[in-house]
Structures are given as structure tokens and as C-alpha cells.
Coordinates of C-alpha atoms and ligand atoms in Angstrom, one line a residue:
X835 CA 0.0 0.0 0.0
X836 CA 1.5 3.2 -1.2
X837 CA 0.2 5.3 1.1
X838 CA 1.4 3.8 4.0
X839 CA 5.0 4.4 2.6
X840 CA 4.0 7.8 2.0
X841 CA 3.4 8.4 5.1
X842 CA 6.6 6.8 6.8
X843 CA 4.5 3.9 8.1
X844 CA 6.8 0.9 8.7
X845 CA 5.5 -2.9 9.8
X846 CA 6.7 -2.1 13.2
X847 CA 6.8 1.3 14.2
X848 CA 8.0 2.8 17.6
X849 CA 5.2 4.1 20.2
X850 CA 6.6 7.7 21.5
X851 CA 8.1 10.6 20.0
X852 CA 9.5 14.3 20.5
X853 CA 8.6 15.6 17.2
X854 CA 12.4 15.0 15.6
X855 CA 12.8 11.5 16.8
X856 CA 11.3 8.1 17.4
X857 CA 12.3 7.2 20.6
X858 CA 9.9 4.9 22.3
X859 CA 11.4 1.5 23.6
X860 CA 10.6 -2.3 22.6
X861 CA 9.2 -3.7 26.1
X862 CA 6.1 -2.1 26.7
X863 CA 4.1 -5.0 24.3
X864 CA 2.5 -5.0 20.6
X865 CA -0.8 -3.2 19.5
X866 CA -1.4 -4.8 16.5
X867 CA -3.1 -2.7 14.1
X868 CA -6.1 -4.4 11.6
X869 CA -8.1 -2.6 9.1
X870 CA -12.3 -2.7 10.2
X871 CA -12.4 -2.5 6.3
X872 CA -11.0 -5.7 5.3
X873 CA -9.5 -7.5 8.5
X874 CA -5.9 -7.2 7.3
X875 CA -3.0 -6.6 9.7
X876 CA -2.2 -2.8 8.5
X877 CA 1.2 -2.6 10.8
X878 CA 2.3 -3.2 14.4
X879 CA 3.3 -0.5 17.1
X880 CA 5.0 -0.8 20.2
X881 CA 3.6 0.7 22.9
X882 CA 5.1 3.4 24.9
X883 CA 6.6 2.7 28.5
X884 CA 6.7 5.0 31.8
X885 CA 10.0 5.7 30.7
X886 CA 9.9 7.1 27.4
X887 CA 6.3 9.1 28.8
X888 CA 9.4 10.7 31.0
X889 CA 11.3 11.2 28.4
X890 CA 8.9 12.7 26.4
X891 CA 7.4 15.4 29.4
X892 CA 10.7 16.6 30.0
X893 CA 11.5 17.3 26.2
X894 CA 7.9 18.9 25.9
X895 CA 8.5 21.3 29.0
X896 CA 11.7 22.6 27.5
X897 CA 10.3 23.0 24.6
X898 CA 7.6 25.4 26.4
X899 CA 10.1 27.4 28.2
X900 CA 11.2 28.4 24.3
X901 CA 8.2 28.8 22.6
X902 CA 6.2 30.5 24.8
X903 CA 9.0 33.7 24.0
X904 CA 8.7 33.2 20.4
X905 CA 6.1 35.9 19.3
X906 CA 2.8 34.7 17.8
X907 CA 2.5 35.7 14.8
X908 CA 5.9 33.7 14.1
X909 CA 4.7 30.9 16.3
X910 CA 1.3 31.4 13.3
X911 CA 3.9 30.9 11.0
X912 CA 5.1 27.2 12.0
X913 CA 1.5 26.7 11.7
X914 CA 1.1 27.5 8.3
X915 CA 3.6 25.8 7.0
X916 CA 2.0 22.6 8.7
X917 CA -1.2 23.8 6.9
X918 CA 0.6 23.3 4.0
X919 CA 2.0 20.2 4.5
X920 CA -1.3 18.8 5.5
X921 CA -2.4 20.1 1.9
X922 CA 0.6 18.2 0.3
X923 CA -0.5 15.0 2.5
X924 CA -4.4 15.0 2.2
X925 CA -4.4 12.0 0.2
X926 CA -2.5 9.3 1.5
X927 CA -3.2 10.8 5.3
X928 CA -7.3 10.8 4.7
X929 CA -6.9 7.3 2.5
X930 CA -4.5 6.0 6.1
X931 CA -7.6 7.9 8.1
X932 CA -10.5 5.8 6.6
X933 CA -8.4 2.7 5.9
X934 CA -7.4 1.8 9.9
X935 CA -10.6 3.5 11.1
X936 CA -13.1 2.2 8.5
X937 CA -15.1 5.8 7.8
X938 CA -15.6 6.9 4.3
X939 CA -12.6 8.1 1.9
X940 CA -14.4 11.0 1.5
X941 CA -15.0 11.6 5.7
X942 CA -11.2 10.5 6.0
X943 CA -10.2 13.4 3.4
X944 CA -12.8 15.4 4.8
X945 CA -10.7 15.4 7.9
X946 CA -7.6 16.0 7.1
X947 CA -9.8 19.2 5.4
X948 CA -10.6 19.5 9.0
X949 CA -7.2 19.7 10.5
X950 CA -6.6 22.1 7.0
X951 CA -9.2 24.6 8.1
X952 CA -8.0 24.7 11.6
X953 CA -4.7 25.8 10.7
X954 CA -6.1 28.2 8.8
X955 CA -7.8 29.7 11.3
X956 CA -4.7 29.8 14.2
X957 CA -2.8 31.3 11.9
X958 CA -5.0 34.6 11.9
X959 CA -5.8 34.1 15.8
X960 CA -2.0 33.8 16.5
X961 CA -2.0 38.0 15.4
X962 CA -5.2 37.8 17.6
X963 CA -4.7 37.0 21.1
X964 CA -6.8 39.7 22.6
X965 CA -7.4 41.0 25.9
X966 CA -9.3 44.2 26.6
X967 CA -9.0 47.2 28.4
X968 CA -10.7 48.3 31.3
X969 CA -11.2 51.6 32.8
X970 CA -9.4 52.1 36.0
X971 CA -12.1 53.6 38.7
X972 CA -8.5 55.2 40.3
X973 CA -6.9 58.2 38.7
X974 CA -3.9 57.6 36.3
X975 CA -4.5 54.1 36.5
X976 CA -4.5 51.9 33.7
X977 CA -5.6 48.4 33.5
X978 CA -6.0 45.9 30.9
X979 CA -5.9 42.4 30.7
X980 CA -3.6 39.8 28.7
X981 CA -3.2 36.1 27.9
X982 CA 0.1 34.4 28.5
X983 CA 1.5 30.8 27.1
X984 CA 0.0 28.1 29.7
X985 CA 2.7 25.1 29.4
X986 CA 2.5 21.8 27.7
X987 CA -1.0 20.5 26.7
X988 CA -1.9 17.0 27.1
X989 CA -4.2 15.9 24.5
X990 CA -6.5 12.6 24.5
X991 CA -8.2 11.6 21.5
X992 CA -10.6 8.9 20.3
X993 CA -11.1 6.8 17.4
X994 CA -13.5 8.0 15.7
X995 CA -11.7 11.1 14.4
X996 CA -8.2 10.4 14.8
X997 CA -6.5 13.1 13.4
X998 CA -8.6 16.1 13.4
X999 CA -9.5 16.8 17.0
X1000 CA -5.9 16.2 17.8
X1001 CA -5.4 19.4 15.2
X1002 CA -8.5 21.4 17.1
X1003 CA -6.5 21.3 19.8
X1004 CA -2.6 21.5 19.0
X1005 CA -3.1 24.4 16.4
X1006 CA -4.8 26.6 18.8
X1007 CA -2.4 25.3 21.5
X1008 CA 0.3 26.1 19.5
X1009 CA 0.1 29.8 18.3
X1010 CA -0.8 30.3 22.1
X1011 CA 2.5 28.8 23.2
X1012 CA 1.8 25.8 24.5
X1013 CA 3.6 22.8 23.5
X1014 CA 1.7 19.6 23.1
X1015 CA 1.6 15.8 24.1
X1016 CA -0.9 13.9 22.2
X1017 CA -1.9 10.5 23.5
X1018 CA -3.9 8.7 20.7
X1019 CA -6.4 6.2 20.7
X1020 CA -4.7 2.5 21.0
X1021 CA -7.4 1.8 17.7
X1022 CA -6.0 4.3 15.8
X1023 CA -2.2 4.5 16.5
X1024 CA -1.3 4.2 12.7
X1025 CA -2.9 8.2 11.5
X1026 CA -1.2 9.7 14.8
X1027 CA 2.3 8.1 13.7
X1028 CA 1.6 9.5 10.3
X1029 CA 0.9 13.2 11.2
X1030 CA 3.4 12.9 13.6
X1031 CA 5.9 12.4 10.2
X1032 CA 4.8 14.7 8.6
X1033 CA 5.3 17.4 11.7
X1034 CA 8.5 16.5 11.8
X1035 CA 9.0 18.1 8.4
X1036 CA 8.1 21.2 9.4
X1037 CA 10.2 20.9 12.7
X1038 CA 13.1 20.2 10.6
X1039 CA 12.8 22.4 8.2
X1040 CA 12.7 25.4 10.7
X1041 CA 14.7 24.3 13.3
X1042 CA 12.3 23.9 16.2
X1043 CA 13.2 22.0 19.3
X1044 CA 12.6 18.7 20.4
X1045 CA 8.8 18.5 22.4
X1046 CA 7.0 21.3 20.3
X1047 CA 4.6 18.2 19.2
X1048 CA 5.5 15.1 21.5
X1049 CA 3.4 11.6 20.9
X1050 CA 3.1 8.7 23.4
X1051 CA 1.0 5.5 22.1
X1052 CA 0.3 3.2 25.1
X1053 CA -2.0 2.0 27.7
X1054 CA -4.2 4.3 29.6
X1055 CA -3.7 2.6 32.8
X1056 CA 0.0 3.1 32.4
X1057 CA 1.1 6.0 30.7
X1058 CA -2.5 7.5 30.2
X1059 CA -2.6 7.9 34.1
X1060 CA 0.7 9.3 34.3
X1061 CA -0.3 12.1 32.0
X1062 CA -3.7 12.9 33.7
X1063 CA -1.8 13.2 37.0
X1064 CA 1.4 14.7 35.8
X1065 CA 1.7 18.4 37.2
X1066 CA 3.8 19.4 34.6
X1067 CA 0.9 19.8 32.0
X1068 CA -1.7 22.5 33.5
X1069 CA -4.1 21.8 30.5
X1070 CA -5.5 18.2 29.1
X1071 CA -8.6 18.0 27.0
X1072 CA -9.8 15.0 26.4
X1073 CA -12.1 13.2 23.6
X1074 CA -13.8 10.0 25.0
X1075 CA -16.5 8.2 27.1
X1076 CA -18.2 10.1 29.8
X1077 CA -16.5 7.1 31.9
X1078 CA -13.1 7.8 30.9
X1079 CA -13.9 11.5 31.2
X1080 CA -15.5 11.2 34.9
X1081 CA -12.3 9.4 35.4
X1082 CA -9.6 11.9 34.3
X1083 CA -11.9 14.6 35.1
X1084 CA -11.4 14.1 39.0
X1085 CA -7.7 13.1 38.6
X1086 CA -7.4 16.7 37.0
X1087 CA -9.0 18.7 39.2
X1088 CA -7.5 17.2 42.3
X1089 CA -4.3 18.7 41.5
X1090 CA -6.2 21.6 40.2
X1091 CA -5.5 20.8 36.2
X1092 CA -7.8 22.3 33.5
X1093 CA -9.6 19.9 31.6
X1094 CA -11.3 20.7 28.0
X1095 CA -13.8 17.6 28.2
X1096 CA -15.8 16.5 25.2
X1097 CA -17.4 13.5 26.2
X1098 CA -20.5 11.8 25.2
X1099 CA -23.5 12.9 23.4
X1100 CA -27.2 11.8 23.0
X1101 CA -27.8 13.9 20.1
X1102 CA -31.5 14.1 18.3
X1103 CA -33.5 16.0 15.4
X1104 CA -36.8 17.4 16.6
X1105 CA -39.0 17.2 13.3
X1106 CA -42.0 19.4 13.9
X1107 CA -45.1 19.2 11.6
X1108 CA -44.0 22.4 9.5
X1109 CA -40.6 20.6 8.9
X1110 CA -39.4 20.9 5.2
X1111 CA -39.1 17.2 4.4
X1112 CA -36.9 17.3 1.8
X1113 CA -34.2 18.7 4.0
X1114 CA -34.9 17.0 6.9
X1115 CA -34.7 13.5 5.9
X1116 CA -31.7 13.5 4.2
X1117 CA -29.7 15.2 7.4
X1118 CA -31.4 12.7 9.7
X1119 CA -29.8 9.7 7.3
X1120 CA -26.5 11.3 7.5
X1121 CA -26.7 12.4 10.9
X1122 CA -27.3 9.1 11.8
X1123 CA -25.6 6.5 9.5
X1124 CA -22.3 8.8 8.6
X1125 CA -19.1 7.5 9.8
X1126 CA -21.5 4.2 11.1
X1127 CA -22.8 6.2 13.8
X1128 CA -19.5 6.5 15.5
X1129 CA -19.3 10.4 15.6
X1130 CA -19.7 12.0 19.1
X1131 CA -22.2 14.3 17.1
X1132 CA -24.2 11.6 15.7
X1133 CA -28.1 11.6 15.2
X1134 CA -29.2 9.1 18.1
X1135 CA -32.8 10.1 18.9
X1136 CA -35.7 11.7 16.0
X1137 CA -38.1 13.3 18.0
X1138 CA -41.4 13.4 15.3
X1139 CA -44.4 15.7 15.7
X1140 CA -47.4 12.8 15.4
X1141 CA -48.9 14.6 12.3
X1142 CA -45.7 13.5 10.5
X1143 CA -44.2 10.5 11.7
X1144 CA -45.3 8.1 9.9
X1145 CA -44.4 10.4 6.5
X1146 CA -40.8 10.4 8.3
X1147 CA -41.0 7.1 9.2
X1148 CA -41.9 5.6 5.6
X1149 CA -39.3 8.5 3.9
X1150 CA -36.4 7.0 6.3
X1151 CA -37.0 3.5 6.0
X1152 CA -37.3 3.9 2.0
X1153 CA -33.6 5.7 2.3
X1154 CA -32.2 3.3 4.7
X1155 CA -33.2 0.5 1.8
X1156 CA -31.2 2.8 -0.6
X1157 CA -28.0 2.6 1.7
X1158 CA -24.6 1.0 0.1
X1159 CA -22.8 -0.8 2.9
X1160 CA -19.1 -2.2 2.4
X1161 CA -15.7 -0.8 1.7
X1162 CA -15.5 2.8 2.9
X1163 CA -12.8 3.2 0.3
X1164 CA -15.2 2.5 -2.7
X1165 CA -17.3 6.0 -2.4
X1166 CA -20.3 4.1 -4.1
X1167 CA -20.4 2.7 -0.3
X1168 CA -22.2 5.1 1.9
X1169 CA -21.7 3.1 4.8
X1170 CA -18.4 1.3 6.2
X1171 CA -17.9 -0.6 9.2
X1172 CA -17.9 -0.4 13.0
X1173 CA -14.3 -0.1 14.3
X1174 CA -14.0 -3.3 15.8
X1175 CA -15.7 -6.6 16.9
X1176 CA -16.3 -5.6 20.1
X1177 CA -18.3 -2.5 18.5
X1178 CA -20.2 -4.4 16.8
X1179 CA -21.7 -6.6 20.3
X1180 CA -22.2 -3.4 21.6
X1181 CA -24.8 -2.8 18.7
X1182 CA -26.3 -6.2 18.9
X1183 CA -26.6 -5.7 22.5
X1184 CA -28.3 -2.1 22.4
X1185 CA -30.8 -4.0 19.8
X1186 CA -31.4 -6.8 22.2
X1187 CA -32.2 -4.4 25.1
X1188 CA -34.7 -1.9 23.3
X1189 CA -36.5 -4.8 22.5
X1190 CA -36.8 -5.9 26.0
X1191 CA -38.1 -2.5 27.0
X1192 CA -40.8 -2.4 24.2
X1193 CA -38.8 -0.8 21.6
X1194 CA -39.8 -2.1 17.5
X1195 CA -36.9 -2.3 15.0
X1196 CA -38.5 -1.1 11.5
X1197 CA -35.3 -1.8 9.9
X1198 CA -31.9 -3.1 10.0
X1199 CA -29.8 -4.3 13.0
X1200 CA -28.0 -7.9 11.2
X1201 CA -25.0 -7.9 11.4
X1202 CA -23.0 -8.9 7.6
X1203 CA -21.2 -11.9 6.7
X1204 CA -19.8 -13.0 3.4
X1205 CA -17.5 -11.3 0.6
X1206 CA -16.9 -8.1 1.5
X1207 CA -17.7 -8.4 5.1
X1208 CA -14.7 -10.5 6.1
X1209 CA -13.7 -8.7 8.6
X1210 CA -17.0 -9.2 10.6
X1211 CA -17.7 -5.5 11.4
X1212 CA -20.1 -4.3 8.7
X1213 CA -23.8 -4.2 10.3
X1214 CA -27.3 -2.5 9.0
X1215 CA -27.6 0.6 10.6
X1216 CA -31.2 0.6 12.7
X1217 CA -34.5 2.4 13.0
X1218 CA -35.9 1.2 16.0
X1219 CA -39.2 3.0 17.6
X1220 CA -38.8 4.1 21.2
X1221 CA -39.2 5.8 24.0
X1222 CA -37.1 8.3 25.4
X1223 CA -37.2 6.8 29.2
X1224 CA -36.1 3.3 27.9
X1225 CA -32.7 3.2 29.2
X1226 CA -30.9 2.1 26.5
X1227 CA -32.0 4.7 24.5
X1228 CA -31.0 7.4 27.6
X1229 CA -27.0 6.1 27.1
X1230 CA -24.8 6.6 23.8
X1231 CA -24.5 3.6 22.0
X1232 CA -21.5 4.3 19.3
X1233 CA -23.1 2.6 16.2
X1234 CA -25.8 3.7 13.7
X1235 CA -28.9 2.8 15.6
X1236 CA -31.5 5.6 15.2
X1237 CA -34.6 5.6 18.3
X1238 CA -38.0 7.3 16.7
X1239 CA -39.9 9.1 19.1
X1240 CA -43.1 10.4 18.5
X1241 CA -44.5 13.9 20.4
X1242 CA -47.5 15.5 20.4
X1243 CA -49.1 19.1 20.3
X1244 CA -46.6 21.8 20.9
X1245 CA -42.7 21.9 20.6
X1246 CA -42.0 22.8 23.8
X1247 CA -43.2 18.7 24.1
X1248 CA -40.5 18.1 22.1
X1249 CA -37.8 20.3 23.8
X1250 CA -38.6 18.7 26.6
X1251 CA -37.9 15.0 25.7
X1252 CA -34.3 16.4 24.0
X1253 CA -33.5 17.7 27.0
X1254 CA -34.7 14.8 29.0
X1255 CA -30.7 12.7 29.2
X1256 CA -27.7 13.4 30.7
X1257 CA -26.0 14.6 28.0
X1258 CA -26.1 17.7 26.1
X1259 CA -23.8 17.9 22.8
X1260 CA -25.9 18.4 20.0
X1261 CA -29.4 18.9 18.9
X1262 CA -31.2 20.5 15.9
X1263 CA -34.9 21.1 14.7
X1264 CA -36.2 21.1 11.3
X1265 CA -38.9 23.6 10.8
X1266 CA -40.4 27.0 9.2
X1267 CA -41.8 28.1 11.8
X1268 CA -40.0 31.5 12.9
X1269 CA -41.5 30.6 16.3
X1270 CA -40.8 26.8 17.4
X1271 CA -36.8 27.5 15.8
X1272 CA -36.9 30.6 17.7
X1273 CA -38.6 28.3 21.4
X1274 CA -35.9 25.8 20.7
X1275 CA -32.7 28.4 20.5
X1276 CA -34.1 30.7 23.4
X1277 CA -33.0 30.1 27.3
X1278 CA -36.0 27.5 27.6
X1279 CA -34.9 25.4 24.4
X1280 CA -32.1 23.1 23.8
X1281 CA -29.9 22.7 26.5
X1282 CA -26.7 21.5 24.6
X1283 CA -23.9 23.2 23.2
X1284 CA -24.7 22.9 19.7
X1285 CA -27.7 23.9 18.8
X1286 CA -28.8 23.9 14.9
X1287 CA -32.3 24.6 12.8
X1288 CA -32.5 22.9 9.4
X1289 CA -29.4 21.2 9.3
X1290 CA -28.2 18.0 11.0
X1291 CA -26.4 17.3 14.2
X1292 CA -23.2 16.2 13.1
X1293 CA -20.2 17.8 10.6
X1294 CA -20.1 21.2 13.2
X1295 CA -17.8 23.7 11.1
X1296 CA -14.3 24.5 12.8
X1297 CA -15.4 28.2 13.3
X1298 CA -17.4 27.5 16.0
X1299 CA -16.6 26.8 19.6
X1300 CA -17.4 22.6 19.7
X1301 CA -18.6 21.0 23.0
X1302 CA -21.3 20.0 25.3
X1303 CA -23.0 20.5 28.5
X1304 CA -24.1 18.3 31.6
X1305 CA -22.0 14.9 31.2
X1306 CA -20.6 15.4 28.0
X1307 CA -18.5 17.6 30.0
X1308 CA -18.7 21.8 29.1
X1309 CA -15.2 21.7 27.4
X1310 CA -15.1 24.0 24.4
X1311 CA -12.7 23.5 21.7
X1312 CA -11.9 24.7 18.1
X1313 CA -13.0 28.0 17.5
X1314 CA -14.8 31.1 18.0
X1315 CA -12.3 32.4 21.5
X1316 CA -12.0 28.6 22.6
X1317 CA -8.5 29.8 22.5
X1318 CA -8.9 31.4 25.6
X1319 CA -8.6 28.5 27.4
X1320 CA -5.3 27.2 26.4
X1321 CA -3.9 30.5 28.2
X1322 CA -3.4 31.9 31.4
X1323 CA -4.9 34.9 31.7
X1324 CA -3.5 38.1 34.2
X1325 CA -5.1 41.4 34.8
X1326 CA -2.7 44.3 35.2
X1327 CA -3.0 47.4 36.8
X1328 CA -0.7 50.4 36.6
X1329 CA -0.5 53.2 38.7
X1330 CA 1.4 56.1 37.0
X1331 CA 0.3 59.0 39.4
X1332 CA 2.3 59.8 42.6
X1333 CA -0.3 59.0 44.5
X1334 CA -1.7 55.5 46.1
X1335 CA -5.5 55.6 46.1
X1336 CA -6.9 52.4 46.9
X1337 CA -9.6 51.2 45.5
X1338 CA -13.1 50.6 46.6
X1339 CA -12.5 54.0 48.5
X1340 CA -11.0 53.0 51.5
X1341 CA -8.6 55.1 53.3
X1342 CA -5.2 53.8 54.8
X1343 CA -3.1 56.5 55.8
X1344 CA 0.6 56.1 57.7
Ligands
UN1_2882 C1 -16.4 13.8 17.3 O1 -17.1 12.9 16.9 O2 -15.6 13.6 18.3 O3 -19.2 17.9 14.1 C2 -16.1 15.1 16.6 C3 -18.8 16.8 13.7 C4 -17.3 16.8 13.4 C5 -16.6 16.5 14.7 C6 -17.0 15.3 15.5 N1 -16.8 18.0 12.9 O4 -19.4 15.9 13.4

């Protein structure tokens, strides 16, 4: 495979890096790395041990000590020029991207489009890092706030994108003058090596130290729980479960760490009766099929005004019908496979226990076998009906099973049964109706930090600030001024009078 050589990608690679070198060691065991697509061993990496994690800090906290004196706009620069290389790479990097993880070419290349954008985008921020100015209360006083470099950012992602929110994360990081340590998903070590290659180019070619962009592949009970306790990194935003988040969460804040949490979500489409169909339908099939239902933004839960549901109902199951399922590389597929085996129980499971609680599955649910389905992780997505208090529908379940729920008489009805889980990611509602879009964006509408009308839950623009409420965790990352958080912020007051009023009035005299 061409790409993989491309890309640096060896049979066995090493698990840890600085940026310049390879560096992890040979005892910490083997991840094995097979394709969802096809089942085929893709390449082996070893993992990284507590040793080379050290290794890796302390190179990443020197590098911080530099770079957080190198002015932004130059630090903008570095980022460009990865921006560029990413251009140069999109191919082979998005073909790597869909190949180990099993979404769609055109998702994988739409990531790495992703990670394009981003870098984009922190290049104009790194001339942007703005704090205002207040008006002292005291006389000839000036104050004014400003946004120093915070120190190395520890970044945990998951499988299901594994290159772009990395990018979210270490582009902003990095025109704010933090250095980075990315920990990748185990599933997914392959894309992470490759990026990491391809920053080393840009290292290189301008001379940056060791630990601007550090990588360690390994287990989270080893080197995972080193990172979330290590004091050395003040920041660590994390992709993943809201168990693994809970987790890391507390670990964090007990030594009084930041975390940037974007944890599960629950997402659903309300679909009131003045819905414009021909929009709706189609967002609500790739909301809820796209990348096999393994996005954190995925379409979970349709929430259908009665006077339309079984329109919807007939619509979806007649586009379900149409759906191509098989090799994610072919782009006549429209559906790849589940990540692993393990995903796929997990799917079978969720089936089995909606229709313990009453739930109906209209469609789908089997599970593949045969040529083309080798690798045993290609399923039928699902449209099951259900109800929003079963409690399989109230947790995530990472695969392309859809839950219709019907409401009746006024949106607020179904505002209420969006809200009604713990988590709080993403939500949309189809309608013309100036008034029910306008309920569902006001203070009494969606509670969740995305919050769309006539478009679909997933593919969130990097512009924005991405993240959720209530257990998927209130972390914002990406854009809009998510950057703030990647930077310790000071006020500063000067006094340039010969006088020292105090503030607030109060009199102290000596
Ligand atoms: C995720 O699934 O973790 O909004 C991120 C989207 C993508 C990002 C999803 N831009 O669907």
C-alpha cells in the first residue's frame, strides 16, 4: 500500500516521540493494528513505556520554556507551513484515516480538510490573542488584561476522528505557546504516527526544538494515568466516554489541572409538523448512518411531531433501503464498518435491550457476513421505535442505531424530551416556523452546546466553539475564542500617578 510508505509507516513502528525523533522503547508489548475494512493486519506498534512518557514530558516542557517567548505571529507561521503540509498530505493521510478507522474516503479526506481549516484559522488568531482594556475607577491608572503561554497540553483523543480533533486542539495550543503531548487512541495509533511524520517536516525544516509536538502510544492505565496526574501539564482536553472522562476529570482537578472535556453525546433532530421534508430526511440519514454512527455528534434520537411521523417514518426506511454498505474506500459505499468486533456486540446488544423494553426495530440491526464483510464489522444501521425513558435509548450507544420518538401538540413537548438525558452535545430542529426554531434556541430550548435549525447534528464547522453540556463535559474546543482556554490569563493594573489611592474608596493612611 502506497500510502502507508507515504506516510513513513513501517511494519513495526516505535510508540513515543519528541517531534524529531522516534524514541519509544521495545518492552512495553505490541498493539497490532487491523483494518475494520478488510480485517488485514495494516502494521504493528510498540507501545510506549513509563520511561519514554518521562522522556517525552521533560523534552515537551523545555520545549515550552522556548516557545512560549517566540512571538505569535511567528509561532502562526510554524502553523502555516503545517497547513501546508497537511495540503501536500491530504491523500495518502485521509486514505491512512479511513483505511485503519473504516469511515468513508471521502469523511477521511474530509478530515484531514478539517485539521486544513484549523490551521487556517490559528494562523489569523496567533495575530489575535486579545485582551481588553478596562477603565481604572482610580486616577492615572490603567488596566488591561492579557493572555500568557499556559505550558505543555496533554491531548487525548478517540477513534472515531483520529487526526482532526488532535489538530482542534494543537493548532490553537500552539500559536498560544503551548507545546503539546498527544496521546492517541490505541485503535487508531497508525494516523497519529503518520501526522506525527509529517510534523517532523516542518520541525526540521525550521529548526524547532525537540517537544514542540510530543506523541506517546500506550495504555491508559500506564502511561494515560501518568499524564492525567502529571503536574507538569496544566491543560488536558480529552475526547472519549463520559467514563473515561468522569475518570480523568477528577484526577485533573484534584491537583487543580484544567480539563477541556468532550465527552458523550445523545444527540437528536426534533421534526416538527412544518418541517421541510426534503431537507430534513436527508440530514437525519446522514446524521445518523455517517461515519456508522460513531461520531460524538451523531443523530441518536428523532423526536417526530405525530402529524408527520409516519411520513418520516416511511421516507427513512425507504432511504435506509437505498444505503450501500461495504468498503469505505469505494465512495459508491455510503456506509463502512464499525471499528471493531467488540463494537459491533455493543450494537447487537443495544438492539437486544430496546427490545426488551418495548422498543420495534423497523429496519436493520443484522450484522454482515460474506464477501466483503470478512472482517465481521459491517452491520445494517437501525430504526428502532422508542421511547425516550427506555434506558438504553438514555445512554450513547457508538453505532448507527436511530430511536424514533413520537411527540404531540406543541414543541415545547418536544424540547422537553431532547433535554430529557444526561447529556447535552448536539441537537437540531427542522422547521419554518419562525416561532418553534426561535422556542428551541431561546433560554427555555435546547440545553446542549450545539444547537442547529434545518441542518443535521453532526459535521459542526471549525469556526465555531465545539462542545457539550451536563456529562458530555462543558469543554469547548476549536473555534470562535475557545483559544482562551489554552492561556493563562493576568489582569494588570498600573498606577502612573504619585499617588496610592486604593480602591473601593477605603482610606489607609501612615
Ligand atoms: C467527534 O465525533 O468527536 O461535528 C467530533 C462533527 C465533526 C466532529 C465530530 N466536525 O461531526
Amino acid at each position: 500500500m502506497d500510502f502507508l510508505k507515504e506516510l513513513g509507516i513501517k511494519k513495526r513502528n516505535l510508540g513515543a516521540s519528541t517531534g524529531l525523533k522516534w524514541i519509544g522503547s521495545k518492552d512495553g508489548g505490541v498493539i497490532d493494528v487491523f483494518s475494520p475494512v478488510d480485517g488485514k493486519l495494516i502494521a504493528s506498534v510498540y507501545q510506549a513505556t513509563e520511561k519514554d512518557y518521562e522522556q517525552v514530558i521533560k523534552k515537551a516542557y523545555e520545549a515550552f520554556l522556548f516557545w512560549r517567548t517566540v512571538p505569535a505571529p511567528k509561532r502562526g507561521e510554524v502553523v502555516r507551513q503545517i497547513g501546508l503540509k497537511l495540503r501536500q498530505y491530504k491523500k495518502p493521510l485521509g486514505t491512512l484515516v479511513s483505511y485503519e478507522m473504516g469511515k468513508s474516503l471521502q469523511e477521511g479526506l474530509g478530515e484531514v480538510q478539517e485539521m486544513i481549516d484549523i490551521c487556517d484559522f490559528a494562523v489569523g488568531q496567533s495575530r489575535q490573542l486579545y485582551g481588553f482594556t478596562m477603565q481604572s475607577e482610580r486616577e492615572k491608572h490603567r488596566m488591561y488584561d492579557q493572555y500568557h503561554p499556559l505550558g505543555v497540553v496533554g491531548i487525548i483523543t478517540a477513534f472515531n476522528f483520529p487526526v482532526a480533533v488532535w489538530s482542534w486542539n494543537a493548532m490553537i495550543a500552539t500559536v498560544c505557546g503551548d507545546t503539546n503531548l498527544w496521546k492517541p487512541s490505541s485503535k487508531v495509533p497508525l494516523s497519529a504516527i503518520a501526522v506525527q511524520n509529517i510534523l517532523g517536516e516542518v520541525i526540521e525544516a525550521n529548526n524547532l526544538p525537540e517537544g514542540l509536538f510530543s506523541i506517546v502510544i500506550g495504555k491508559g492505565s500506564s502511561v494515560g494515568e501518568k499524564l492525567i496526574n502529571d503536574k507538569r501539564i496544566p491543560l488536558i482536553s480529552i475526547t472519549g466516554s463520559i467514563e473515561v472522562g468522569k475518570h480523568a476529570a477528577e484526577v485533573i482537578a484534584r491537583r487543580f489541572g484544567r480539563s477541556i472535556l468532550e465527552l458523550g453525546g445523545n444527540n437528536a433532530i426534533i421534526i416538527t409538523k412544518e418541517a421541510d421534508l426534503k431537507l430534513a430526511i436527508p440530514a437525519v440519514v446522514f446524521g445518523a448512518v455517517g461515519t456508522a454512527g460513531q461520531r460524538c455528534t451523531t443523530t441518536r434520537r428523532l423526536i417526530v411531531h405525530e402529524d408527520v411521523y409516519d411520513q418520516v417514518k416511511n421516507s427513512l426506511i425507504k432511504a435506509y433501503k437505498s444505503l450501500k454498505i461495504g468498503n469505505p474506500l469505494n465512495e459508491k459505499n455510503h456506509v463502512g464498518p464499525l471499528i471493531d468486533k467488540a463494537a459491533v456486540e455493543l450494537f447487537v446488544d443495544a438492539l437486544e435491550k430496546v427490545k426488551k423494553e418495548g422498543g420495534k426495530i423497523l429496519f436493520g440491526g443484522k450484522v454482515l457476513k460474506g464477501k466483503g464483510y470478512e472482517s465481521g464489522c459491517y452491520v445494517v444501521p437501525a430504526i428502532v421505535e422508542a421511547k425516550n425513558e427506555y434506558k438504553i435509548v438514555q445512554e450513547e450507544t457508538f453505532a448507527p442505531i436511530l430511536y424514533l420518538i413520537k411527540y404531540k401538540g406543541d414543541v415545547k413537548n418536544a424540547i422537553y424530551i431532547q433535554n430529557n438525558v444526561v447529556q447535552g452535545l448536539s441537537s437540531a430542529i427542522f422547521t419554518n416556523n419562525l416561532k418553534e426554531a426561535e422556542e428551541f434556541l431561546s433560554v427555555e430550548g435546547s440545553d446542549c452546546g450545539i444547537a442547529n435549525v434545518n441542518i443535521g447534528t453532526s459535521g459542526a464547522e471549525i469556526g465555531g466553539a465545539f462542545g457539550g453540556e451536563k456529562h458530555t463535559g462543558g469543554g469547548r474546543e476549536s473555534g470562535s475564542d475557545a483559544w482562551k482556554f489554552y492561556m493563562r490569563r493576568q489582569t494588570n493594573t498600573i498606577n502612573y500617578s504619585t499617588k496610592l489611592p486604593l480602591a473601593q474608596g477605603i482610606k489607609f493612611e501612615i
